[in-house]
Short mmCIF file of C-alpha atoms in Angstrom, two decimals:
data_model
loop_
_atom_site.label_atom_id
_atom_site.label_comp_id
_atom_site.label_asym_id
_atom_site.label_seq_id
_atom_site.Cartn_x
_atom_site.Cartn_y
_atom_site.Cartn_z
CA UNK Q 1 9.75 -0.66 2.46
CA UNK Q 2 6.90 -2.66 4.40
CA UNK Q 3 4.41 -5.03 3.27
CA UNK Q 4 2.00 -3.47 4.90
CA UNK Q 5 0.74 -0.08 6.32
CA UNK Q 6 2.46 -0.33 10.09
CA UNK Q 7 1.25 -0.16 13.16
CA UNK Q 8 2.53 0.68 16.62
CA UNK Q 9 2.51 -1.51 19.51
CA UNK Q 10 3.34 -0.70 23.00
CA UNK Q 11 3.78 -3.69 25.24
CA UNK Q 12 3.82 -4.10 28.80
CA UNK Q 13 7.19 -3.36 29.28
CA UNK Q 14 6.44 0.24 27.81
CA UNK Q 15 8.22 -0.63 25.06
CA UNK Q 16 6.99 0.30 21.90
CA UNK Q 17 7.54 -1.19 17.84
CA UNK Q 18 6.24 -0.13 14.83
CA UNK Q 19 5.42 -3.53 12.67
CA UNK Q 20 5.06 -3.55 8.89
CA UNK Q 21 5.85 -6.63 7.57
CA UNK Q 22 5.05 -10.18 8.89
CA UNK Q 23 8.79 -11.13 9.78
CA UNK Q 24 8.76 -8.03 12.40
CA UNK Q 25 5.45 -9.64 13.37
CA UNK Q 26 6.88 -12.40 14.11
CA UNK Q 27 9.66 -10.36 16.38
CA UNK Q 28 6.92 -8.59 17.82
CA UNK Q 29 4.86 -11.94 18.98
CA UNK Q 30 7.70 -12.29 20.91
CA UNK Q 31 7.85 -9.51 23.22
CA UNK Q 32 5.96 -9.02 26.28
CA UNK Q 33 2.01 -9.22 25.76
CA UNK Q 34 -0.53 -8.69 28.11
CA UNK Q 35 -1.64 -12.57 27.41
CA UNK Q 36 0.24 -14.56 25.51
CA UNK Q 37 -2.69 -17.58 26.17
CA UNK Q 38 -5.54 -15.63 24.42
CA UNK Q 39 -6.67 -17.31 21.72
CA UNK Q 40 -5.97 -14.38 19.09
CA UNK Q 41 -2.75 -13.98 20.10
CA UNK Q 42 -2.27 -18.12 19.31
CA UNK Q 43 -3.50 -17.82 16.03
CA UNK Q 44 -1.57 -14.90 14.98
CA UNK Q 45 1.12 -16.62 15.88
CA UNK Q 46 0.41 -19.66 14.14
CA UNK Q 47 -0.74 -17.94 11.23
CA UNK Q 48 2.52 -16.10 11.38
CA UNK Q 49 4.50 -18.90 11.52
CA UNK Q 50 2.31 -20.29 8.32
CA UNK Q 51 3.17 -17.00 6.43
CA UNK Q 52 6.49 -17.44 6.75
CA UNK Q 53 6.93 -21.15 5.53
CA UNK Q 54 4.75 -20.18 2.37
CA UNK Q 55 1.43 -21.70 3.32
CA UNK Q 56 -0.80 -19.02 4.31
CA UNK Q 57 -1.28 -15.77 2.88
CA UNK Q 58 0.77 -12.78 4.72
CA UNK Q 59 -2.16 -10.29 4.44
CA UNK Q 60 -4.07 -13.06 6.26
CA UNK Q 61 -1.33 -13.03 8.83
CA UNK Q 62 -1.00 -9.96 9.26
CA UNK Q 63 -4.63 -9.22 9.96
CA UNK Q 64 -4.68 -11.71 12.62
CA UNK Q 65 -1.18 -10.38 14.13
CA UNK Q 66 -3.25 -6.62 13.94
CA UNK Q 67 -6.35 -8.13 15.59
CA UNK Q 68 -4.74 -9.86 18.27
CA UNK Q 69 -2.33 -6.39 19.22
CA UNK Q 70 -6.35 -4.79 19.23
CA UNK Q 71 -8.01 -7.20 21.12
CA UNK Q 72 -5.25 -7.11 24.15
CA UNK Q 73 -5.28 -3.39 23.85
CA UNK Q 74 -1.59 -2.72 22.75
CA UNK Q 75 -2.30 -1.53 18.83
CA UNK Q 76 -1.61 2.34 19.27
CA UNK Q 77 -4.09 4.14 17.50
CA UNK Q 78 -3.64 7.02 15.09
CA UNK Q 79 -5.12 9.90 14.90
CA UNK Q 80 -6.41 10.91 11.57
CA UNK Q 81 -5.00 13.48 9.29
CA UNK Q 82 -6.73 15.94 7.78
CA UNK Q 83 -6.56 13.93 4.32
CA UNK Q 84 -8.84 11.60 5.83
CA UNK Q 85 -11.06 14.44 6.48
CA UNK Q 86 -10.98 15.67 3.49
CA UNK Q 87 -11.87 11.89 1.95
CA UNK Q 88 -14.55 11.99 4.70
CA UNK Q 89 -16.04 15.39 3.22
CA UNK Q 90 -15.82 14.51 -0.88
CA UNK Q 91 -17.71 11.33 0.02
CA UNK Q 92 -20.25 13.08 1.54
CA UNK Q 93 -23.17 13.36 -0.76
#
């Protein structure tokens, strides 16, 4: 089971991974990004690193590791099921 709801990546190799915990972040900070000098990507990676010695919160880590795959444009996006529709509609006053 993850840690955390996964989500795709597709690198610049074409290669895709679906990432759900922050050890496969980890894995997945070392593949082939589009810029592996941005400062996002740097910080997810030493937040990362930080998550998995103990000292920083993985949620926090993971977050970062998410923004960073946004930001360079390799987060796949999902499209939305109709239960978020549905949410959408009951919310609706």
């Amino acid at each position: 089971m993850t840690a955390f709801i996964p989500v795709t990546l597709c690198f610049c190799s074409n290669k895709t991974m679906l990432v759900g915990s922050v050890a496969e972040a980890e894995t997945a900070l070392r593949q082939q990004w589009p810029d592996n000098t941005a400062p996002s990507y740097l910080h997810a990676v030493r937040l990362v690193r930080l998550a998995i010695e103990g000292s920083c919160r993985p949620s926090t880590a993971f977050e970062a590791f998410s923004k960073a795959a946004r930001q360079q444009g390799i987060l796949v996006a999902r499209p939305r099921g109709r239960a978020h529709d549905w949410l959408d509609a009951a919310a609706s006053p």
